[in-house]
Short mmCIF file of C-alpha atoms in Angstrom, two decimals:
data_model
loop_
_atom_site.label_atom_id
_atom_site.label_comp_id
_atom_site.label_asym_id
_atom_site.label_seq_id
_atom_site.Cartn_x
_atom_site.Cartn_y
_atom_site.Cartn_z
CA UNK A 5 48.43 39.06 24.51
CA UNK A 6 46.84 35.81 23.14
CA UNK A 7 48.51 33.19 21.68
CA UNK A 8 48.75 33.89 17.60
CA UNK A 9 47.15 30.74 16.09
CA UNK A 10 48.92 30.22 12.63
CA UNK A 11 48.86 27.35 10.65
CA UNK A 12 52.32 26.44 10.08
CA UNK A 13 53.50 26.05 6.54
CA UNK A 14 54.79 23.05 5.55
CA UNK A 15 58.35 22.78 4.79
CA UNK A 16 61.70 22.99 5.58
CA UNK A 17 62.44 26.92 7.64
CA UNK A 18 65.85 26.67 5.81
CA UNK A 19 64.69 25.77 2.52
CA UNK A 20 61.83 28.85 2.27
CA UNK A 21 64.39 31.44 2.90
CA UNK A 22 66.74 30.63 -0.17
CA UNK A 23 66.45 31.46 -3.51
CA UNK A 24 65.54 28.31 -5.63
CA UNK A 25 68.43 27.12 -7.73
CA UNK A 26 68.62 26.55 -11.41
CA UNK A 27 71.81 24.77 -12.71
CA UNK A 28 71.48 22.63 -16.15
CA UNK A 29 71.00 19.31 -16.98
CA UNK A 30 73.76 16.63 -17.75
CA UNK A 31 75.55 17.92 -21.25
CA UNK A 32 76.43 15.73 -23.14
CA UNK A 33 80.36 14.33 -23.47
CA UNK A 34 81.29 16.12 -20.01
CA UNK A 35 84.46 14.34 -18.38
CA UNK A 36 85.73 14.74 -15.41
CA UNK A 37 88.15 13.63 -12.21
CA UNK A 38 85.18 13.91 -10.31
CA UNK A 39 81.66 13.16 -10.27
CA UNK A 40 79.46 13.18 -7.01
CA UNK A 41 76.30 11.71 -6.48
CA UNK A 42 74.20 13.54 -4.67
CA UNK A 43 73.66 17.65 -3.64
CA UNK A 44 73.75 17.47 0.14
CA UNK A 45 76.39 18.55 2.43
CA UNK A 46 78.46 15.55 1.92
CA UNK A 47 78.42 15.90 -1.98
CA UNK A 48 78.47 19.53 -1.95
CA UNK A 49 81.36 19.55 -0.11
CA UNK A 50 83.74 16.91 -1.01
CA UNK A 51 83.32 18.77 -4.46
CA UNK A 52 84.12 21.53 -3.20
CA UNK A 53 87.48 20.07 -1.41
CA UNK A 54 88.69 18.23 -4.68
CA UNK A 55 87.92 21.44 -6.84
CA UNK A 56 90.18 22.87 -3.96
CA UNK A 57 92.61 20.00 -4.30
CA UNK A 58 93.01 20.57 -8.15
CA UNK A 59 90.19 18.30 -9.70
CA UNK A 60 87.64 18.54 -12.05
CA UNK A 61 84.32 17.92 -10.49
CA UNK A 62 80.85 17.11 -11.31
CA UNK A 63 78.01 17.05 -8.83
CA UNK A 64 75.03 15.50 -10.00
CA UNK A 65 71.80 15.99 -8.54
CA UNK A 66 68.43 14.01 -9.11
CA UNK A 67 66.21 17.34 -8.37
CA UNK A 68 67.83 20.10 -6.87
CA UNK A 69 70.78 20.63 -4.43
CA UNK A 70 70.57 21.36 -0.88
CA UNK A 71 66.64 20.46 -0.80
CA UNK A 72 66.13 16.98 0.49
CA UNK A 73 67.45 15.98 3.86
CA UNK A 74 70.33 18.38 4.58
CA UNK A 75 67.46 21.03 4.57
CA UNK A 76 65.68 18.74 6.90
CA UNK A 77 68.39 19.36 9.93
CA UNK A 78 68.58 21.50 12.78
CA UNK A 79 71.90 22.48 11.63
CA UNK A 80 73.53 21.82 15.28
CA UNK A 81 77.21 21.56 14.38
CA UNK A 82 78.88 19.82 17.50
CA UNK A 83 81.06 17.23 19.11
CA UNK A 84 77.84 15.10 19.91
CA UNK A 85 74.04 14.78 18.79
CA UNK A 86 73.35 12.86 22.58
CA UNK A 87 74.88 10.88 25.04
CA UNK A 88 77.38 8.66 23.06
CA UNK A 89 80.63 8.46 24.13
CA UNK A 90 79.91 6.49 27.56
CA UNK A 91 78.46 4.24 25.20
CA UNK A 92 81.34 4.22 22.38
CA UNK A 93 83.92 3.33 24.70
CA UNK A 94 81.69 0.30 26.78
CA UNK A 95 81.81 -0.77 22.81
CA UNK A 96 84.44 0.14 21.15
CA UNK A 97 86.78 0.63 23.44
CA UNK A 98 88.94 3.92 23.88
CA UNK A 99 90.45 3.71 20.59
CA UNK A 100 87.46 3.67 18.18
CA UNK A 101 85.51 6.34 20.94
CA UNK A 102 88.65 8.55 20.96
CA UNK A 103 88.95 8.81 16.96
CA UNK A 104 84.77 8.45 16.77
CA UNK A 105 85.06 12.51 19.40
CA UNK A 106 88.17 13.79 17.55
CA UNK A 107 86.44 13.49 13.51
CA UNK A 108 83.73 15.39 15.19
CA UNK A 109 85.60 17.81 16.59
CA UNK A 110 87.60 18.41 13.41
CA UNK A 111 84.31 18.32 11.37
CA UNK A 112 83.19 21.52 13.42
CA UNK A 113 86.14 23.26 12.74
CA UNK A 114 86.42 22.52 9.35
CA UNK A 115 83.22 24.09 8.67
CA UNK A 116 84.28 27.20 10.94
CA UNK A 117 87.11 27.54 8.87
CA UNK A 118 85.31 27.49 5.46
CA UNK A 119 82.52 30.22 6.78
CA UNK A 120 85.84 32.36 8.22
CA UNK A 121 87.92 31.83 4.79
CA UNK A 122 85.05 32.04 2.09
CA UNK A 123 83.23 34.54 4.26
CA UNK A 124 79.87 33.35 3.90
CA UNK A 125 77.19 34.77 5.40
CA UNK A 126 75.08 31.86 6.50
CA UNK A 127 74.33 32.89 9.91
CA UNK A 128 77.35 30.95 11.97
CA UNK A 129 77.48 31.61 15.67
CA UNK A 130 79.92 29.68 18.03
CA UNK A 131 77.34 28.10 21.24
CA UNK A 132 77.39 25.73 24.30
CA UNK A 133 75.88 22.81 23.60
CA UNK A 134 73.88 21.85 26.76
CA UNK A 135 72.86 17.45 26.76
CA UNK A 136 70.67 17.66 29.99
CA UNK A 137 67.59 15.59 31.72
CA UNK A 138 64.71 16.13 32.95
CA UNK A 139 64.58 13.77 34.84
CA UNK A 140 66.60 13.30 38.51
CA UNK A 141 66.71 9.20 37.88
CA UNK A 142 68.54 9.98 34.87
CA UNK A 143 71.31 12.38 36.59
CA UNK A 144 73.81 9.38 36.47
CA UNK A 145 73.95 9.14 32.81
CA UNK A 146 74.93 12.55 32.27
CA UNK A 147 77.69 12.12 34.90
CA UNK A 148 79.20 9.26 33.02
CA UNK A 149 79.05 10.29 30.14
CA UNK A 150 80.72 13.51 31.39
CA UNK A 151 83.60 11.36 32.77
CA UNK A 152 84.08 9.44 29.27
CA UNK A 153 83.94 12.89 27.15
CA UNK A 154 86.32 14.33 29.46
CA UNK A 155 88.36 10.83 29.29
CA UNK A 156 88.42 11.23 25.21
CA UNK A 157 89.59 15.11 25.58
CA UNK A 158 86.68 16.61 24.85
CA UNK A 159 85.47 20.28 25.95
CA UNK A 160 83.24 19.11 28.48
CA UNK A 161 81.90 20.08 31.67
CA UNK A 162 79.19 19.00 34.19
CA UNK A 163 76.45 21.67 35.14
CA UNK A 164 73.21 22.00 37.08
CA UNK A 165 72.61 25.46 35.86
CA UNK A 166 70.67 24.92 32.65
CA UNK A 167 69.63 28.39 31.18
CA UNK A 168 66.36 27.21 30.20
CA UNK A 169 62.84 28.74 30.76
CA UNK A 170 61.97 25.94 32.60
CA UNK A 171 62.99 23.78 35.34
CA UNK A 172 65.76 20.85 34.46
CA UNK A 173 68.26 18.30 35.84
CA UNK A 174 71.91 18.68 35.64
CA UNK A 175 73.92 18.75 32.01
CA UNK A 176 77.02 18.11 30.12
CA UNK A 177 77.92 21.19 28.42
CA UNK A 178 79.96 21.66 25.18
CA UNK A 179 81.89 24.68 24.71
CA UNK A 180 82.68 26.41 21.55
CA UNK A 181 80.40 24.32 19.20
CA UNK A 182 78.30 26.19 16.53
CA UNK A 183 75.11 26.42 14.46
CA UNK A 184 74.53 28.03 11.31
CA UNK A 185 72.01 28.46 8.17
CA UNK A 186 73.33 25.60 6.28
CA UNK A 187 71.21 26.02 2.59
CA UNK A 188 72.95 29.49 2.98
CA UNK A 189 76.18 28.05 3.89
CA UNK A 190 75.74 25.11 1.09
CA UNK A 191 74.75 27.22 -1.66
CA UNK A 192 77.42 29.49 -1.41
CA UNK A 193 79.35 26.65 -2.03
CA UNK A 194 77.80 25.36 -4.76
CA UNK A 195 78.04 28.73 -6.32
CA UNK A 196 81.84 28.50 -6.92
CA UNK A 197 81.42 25.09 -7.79
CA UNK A 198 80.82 25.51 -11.81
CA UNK A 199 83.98 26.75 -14.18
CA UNK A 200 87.15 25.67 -15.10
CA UNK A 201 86.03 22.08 -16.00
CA UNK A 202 83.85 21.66 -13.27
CA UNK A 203 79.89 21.87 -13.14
CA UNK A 204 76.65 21.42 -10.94
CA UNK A 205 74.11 19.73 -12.86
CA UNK A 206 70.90 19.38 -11.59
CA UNK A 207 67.41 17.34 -12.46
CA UNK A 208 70.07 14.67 -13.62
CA UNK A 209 69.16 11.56 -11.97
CA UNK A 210 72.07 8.48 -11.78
CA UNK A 211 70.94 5.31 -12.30
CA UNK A 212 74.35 3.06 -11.95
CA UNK A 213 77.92 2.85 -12.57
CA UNK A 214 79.93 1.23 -15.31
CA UNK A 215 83.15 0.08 -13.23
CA UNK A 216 87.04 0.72 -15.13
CA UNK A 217 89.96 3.12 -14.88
CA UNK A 218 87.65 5.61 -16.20
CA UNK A 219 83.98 4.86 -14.62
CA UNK A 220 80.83 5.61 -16.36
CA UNK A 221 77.57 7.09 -14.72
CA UNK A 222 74.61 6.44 -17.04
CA UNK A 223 71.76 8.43 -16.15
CA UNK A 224 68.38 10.19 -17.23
CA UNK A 225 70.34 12.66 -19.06
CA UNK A 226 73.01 10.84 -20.93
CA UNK A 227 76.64 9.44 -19.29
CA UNK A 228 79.16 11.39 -17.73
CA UNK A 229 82.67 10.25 -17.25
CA UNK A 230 85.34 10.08 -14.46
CA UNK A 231 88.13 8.03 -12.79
CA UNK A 232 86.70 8.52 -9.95
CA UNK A 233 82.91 8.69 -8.67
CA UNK A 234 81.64 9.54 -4.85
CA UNK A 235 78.13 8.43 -4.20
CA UNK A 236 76.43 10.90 -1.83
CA UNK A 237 72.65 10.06 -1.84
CA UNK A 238 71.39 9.54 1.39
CA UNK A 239 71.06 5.98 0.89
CA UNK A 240 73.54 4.55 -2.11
CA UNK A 241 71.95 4.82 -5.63
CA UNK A 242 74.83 2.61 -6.53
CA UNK A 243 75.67 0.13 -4.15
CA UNK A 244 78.23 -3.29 -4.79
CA UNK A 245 78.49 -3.86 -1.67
CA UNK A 246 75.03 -4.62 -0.35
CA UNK A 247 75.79 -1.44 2.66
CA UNK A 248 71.64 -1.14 2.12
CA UNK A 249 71.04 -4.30 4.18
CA UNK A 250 73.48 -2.15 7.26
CA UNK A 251 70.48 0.75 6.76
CA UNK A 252 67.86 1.43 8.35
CA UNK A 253 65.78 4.79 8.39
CA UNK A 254 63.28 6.99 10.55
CA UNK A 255 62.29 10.49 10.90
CA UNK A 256 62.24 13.20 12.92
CA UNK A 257 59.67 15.91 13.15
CA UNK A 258 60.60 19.91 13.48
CA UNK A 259 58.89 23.25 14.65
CA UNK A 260 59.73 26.73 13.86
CA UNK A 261 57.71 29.17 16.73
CA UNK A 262 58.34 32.28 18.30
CA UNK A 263 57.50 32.67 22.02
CA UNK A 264 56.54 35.45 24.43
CA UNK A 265 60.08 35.56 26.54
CA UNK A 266 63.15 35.61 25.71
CA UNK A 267 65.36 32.05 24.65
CA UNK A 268 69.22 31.73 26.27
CA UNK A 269 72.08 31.99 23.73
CA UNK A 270 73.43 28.07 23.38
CA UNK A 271 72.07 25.11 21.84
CA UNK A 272 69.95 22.53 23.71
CA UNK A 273 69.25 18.30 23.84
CA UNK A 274 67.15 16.52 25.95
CA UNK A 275 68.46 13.37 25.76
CA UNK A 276 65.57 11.19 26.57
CA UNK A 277 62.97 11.51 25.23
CA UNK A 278 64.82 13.30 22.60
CA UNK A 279 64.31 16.87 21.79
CA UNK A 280 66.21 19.72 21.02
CA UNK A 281 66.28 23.32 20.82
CA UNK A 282 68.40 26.21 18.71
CA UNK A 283 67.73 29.74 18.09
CA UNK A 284 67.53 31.47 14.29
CA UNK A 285 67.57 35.08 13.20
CA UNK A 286 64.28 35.98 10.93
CA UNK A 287 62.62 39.11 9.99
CA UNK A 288 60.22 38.42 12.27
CA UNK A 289 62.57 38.09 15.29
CA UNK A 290 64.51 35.34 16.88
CA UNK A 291 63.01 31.54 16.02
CA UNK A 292 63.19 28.89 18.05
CA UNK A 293 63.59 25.51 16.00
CA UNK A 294 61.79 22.68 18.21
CA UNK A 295 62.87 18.94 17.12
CA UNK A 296 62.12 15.17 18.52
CA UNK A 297 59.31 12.76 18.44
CA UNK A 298 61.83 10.46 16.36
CA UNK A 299 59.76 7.28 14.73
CA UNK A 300 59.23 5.13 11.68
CA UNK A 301 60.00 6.76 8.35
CA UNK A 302 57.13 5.92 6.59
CA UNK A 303 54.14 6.59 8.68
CA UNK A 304 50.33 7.46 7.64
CA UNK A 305 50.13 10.67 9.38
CA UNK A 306 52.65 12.80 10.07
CA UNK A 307 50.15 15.60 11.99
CA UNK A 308 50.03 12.64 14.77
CA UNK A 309 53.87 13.69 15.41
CA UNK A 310 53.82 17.29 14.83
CA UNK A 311 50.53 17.32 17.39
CA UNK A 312 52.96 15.75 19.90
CA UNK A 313 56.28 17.75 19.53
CA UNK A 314 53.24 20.69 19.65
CA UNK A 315 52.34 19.50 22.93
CA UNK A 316 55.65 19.34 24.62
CA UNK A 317 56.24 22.62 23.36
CA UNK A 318 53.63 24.38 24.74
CA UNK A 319 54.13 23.27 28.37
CA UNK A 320 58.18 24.27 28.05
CA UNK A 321 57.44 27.32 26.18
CA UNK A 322 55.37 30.74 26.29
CA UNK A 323 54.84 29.81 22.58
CA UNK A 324 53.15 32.93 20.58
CA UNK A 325 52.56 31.16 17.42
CA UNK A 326 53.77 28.08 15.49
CA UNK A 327 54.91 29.17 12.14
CA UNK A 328 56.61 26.51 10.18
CA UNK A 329 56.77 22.55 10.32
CA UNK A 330 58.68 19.90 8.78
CA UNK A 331 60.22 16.32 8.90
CA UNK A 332 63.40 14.16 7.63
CA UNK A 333 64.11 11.09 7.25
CA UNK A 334 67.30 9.73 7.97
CA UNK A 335 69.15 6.32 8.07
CA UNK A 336 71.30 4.54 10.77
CA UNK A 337 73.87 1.63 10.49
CA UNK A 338 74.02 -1.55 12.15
CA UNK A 339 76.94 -0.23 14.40
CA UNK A 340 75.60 3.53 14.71
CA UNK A 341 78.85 4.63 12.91
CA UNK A 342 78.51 6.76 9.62
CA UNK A 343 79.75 4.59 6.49
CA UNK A 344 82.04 6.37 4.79
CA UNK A 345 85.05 5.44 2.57
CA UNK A 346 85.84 3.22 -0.41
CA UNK A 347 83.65 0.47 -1.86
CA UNK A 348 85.03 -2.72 -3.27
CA UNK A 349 85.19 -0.72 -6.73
CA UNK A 350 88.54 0.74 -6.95
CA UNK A 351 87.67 4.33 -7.33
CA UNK A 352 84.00 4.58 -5.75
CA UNK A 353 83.81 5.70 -2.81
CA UNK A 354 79.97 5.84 -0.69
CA UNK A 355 79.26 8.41 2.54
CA UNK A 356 75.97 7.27 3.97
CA UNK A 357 74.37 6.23 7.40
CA UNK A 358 74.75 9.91 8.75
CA UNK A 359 72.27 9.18 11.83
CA UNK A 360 70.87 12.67 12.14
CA UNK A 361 74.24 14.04 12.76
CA UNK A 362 74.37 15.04 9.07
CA UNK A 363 76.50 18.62 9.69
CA UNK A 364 78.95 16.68 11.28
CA UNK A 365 79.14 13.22 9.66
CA UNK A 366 78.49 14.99 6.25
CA UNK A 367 81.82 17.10 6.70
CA UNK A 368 83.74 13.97 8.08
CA UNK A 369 82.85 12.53 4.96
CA UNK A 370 84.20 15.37 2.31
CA UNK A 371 87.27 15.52 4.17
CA UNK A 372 87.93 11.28 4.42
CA UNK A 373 86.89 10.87 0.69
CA UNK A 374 89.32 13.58 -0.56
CA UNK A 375 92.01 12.51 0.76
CA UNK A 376 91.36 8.89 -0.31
CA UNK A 377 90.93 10.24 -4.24
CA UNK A 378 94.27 12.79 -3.32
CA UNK A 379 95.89 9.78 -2.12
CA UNK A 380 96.49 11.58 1.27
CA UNK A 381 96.59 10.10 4.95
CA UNK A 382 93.79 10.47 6.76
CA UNK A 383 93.64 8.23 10.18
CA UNK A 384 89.61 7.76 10.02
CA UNK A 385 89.68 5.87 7.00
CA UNK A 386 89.40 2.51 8.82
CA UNK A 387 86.82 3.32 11.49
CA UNK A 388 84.31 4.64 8.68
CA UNK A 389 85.42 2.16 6.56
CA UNK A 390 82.12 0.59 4.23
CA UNK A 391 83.53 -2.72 3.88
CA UNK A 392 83.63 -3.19 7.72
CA UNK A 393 80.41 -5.19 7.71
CA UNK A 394 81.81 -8.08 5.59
CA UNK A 395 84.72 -7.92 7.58
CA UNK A 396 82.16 -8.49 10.63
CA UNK A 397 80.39 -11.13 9.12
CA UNK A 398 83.45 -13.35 7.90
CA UNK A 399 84.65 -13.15 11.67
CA UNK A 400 81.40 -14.25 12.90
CA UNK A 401 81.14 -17.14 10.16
CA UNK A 402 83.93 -18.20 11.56
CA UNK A 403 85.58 -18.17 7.83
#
């Protein structure tokens, strides 16, 4: 049989197999405890916790939810996205690295635990995650970085059996991590979402945020009023603290194709250059979602990057046909570490700088904030914490 030459369609895999969504505008004289910035998985779910927790919520999205970058993922739920930890703890030391591998941990199970207690069918299956090489010069790294996952506790183990179609070097592997459909998983959140005081409200875009006890957010639509307001917008749409200037972004390019043989169960990186594998169910038959080629957000032609993730492809797999394409931006800190927590307006709180780790980071991020508005401990709260970078620059100052 030939290869099937289809011109992919553009857009996200995840996005085209979803009903669209149609929640109102911004009514007017809605308050709230509340209101979230932002329709992604951070926002979605950090409503969804304080609705859980007893609040009134309001998620406010500038087009509609679950359409922008969460949609642009891989939706790879695990301990890492690469090699990191080796890293983390040559930089951070075995404190910050320890806490950095144990909210990443408990981000994969919380999610686990929401799919197994709401029963949503969004496709969740428990995987290895295999972070392997090429490349027989780069064996080393994936030893050390086996020794400091192992050092931090985590479910780690070195391999040189990769299950892959094609000839590789040796691998960490992850056990028990996960992948799922997460516009299926997001919107079945979102669903529950509206009633008893709370609402979705979408095509509602926030331009800034009166600060008091009782905060407003003026936007397109009106104001809407809470004591307390979580800005969830990929980068901040309201930002006091300057955390912009700790941004920076790029993007990341994605096939969907079906191949002649069959794919191994288990998710896969290549750490350098980056690109990664995962399996979907489709009508069609069983997807594999091709990523990498990361570069500059904003770049004149994006077919220059999709021709080049096309042409690793080919040589790795027995592709059949090339059926869908897309691309994400995303933005990194200074330090690499999300920014999550409160601003220095009592009562705003900001999760950004996910790092295309947006599954994970995005979860960390519900469950840090609600406790912070529940007034609960939560030990993360100062490694996330947004006003770290002043902190940073008063100690280099010298002030």
């Amino acid at each position: 049989m030939k290869n099937v030459e289809i011109t992919p369609a553009e857009g996200s895999f995840w996005l085209k197999t979803c009903p669209a969504t149609d929640f109102p505008t911004l009514e007017k004289g809605v308050e709230v405890d509340v209101v979230v910035l932002g329709g992604g998985i951070a926002g979605i779910t950090v409503a969804t916790l304080c609705k859980d927790a007893g609040h009134t919520v309001a998620v406010l999205e500038a087009d509609r939810i679950v359409k922008d970058v969460t949609v642009g993922t891989t939706a790879k739920i695990s301990a890492a996205p690469n090699l990191v930890y080796d890293s983390l703890l040559s930089r951070f030391g075995k404190a910050t690295a320890q806490k950095t591998a144990l909210a990443n941990m408990n981000a994969v199970e919380k999610i686990a635990g929401i799919v197994r207690e709401r029963k949503i069918d969004c496709n969740f299956r428990r995987l290895p995650l295999y972070i392997y090489t090429e490349s027989d010069e780069k064996a080393d790294k994936i030893k050390r970085e086996c020794r400091a996952a192992k050092e931090l506790g985590l479910p780690v183990c070195y391999t040189e059996e990769v299950p892959l179609p094609f000839k590789t070097g040796p691998a960490i592997v992850y056990d028990n991590q996960a992948q799922f459909h997460p516009r299926k998983y997001l919107l079945a959140l979102a669903e529950d979402l509206p009633g008893k005081g709370s609402h979705v409200f979408e095509k509602t875009r926030a331009f800034t945020v009166k600060p008091g006890a009782l905060k407003e957010v003026v936007t397109d639509h009106g104001s809407i009023t809470a004591s307390n307001v979580v800005v969830a917008t990929h980068t901040p749409v309201y930002d006091p603290d300057g955390l912009c200037d700790h941004l920076s972004s790029a993007r990341s390019y994605v096939l969907g194709l079906y191949a002649k043989g069959a794919f191994p169960d288990g998710m896969f990186i290549d750490f350098d250059p980056l690109h990664t594998y995962r399996t979907t169910p489709t009508d069609k038959g069983t997807m594999i979602i091709v990523a990498g080629e990361h570069g500059p957000a904003e770049v004149p032609d994006k077919s220059v990057f999709y021709r080049r993730l096309e042409n690793y492809a080919r040589p790795h797999l027995d592709v059949e046909s090339i059926e869908h394409r897309w691309s994400s931006t995303d933005v990194v800190s200074d330090d690499g570490l999300p920014i999550i927590g409160s601003t220095s307006q009592k009562g705003v709180y900001v999760a950004t700088g996910f790092g295309f780790w947006g599954m994970n980071n995005g979860t960390i991020a519900a469950t840090v904030i609600t406790d912070l508005i529940t007034g609960q401990q939560n030990q993360f709260v100062e490694l996330f914490d947004p006003l770290r970078f002043r902190l940073q620059k008063k100690n280099l100052s010298g002030a």
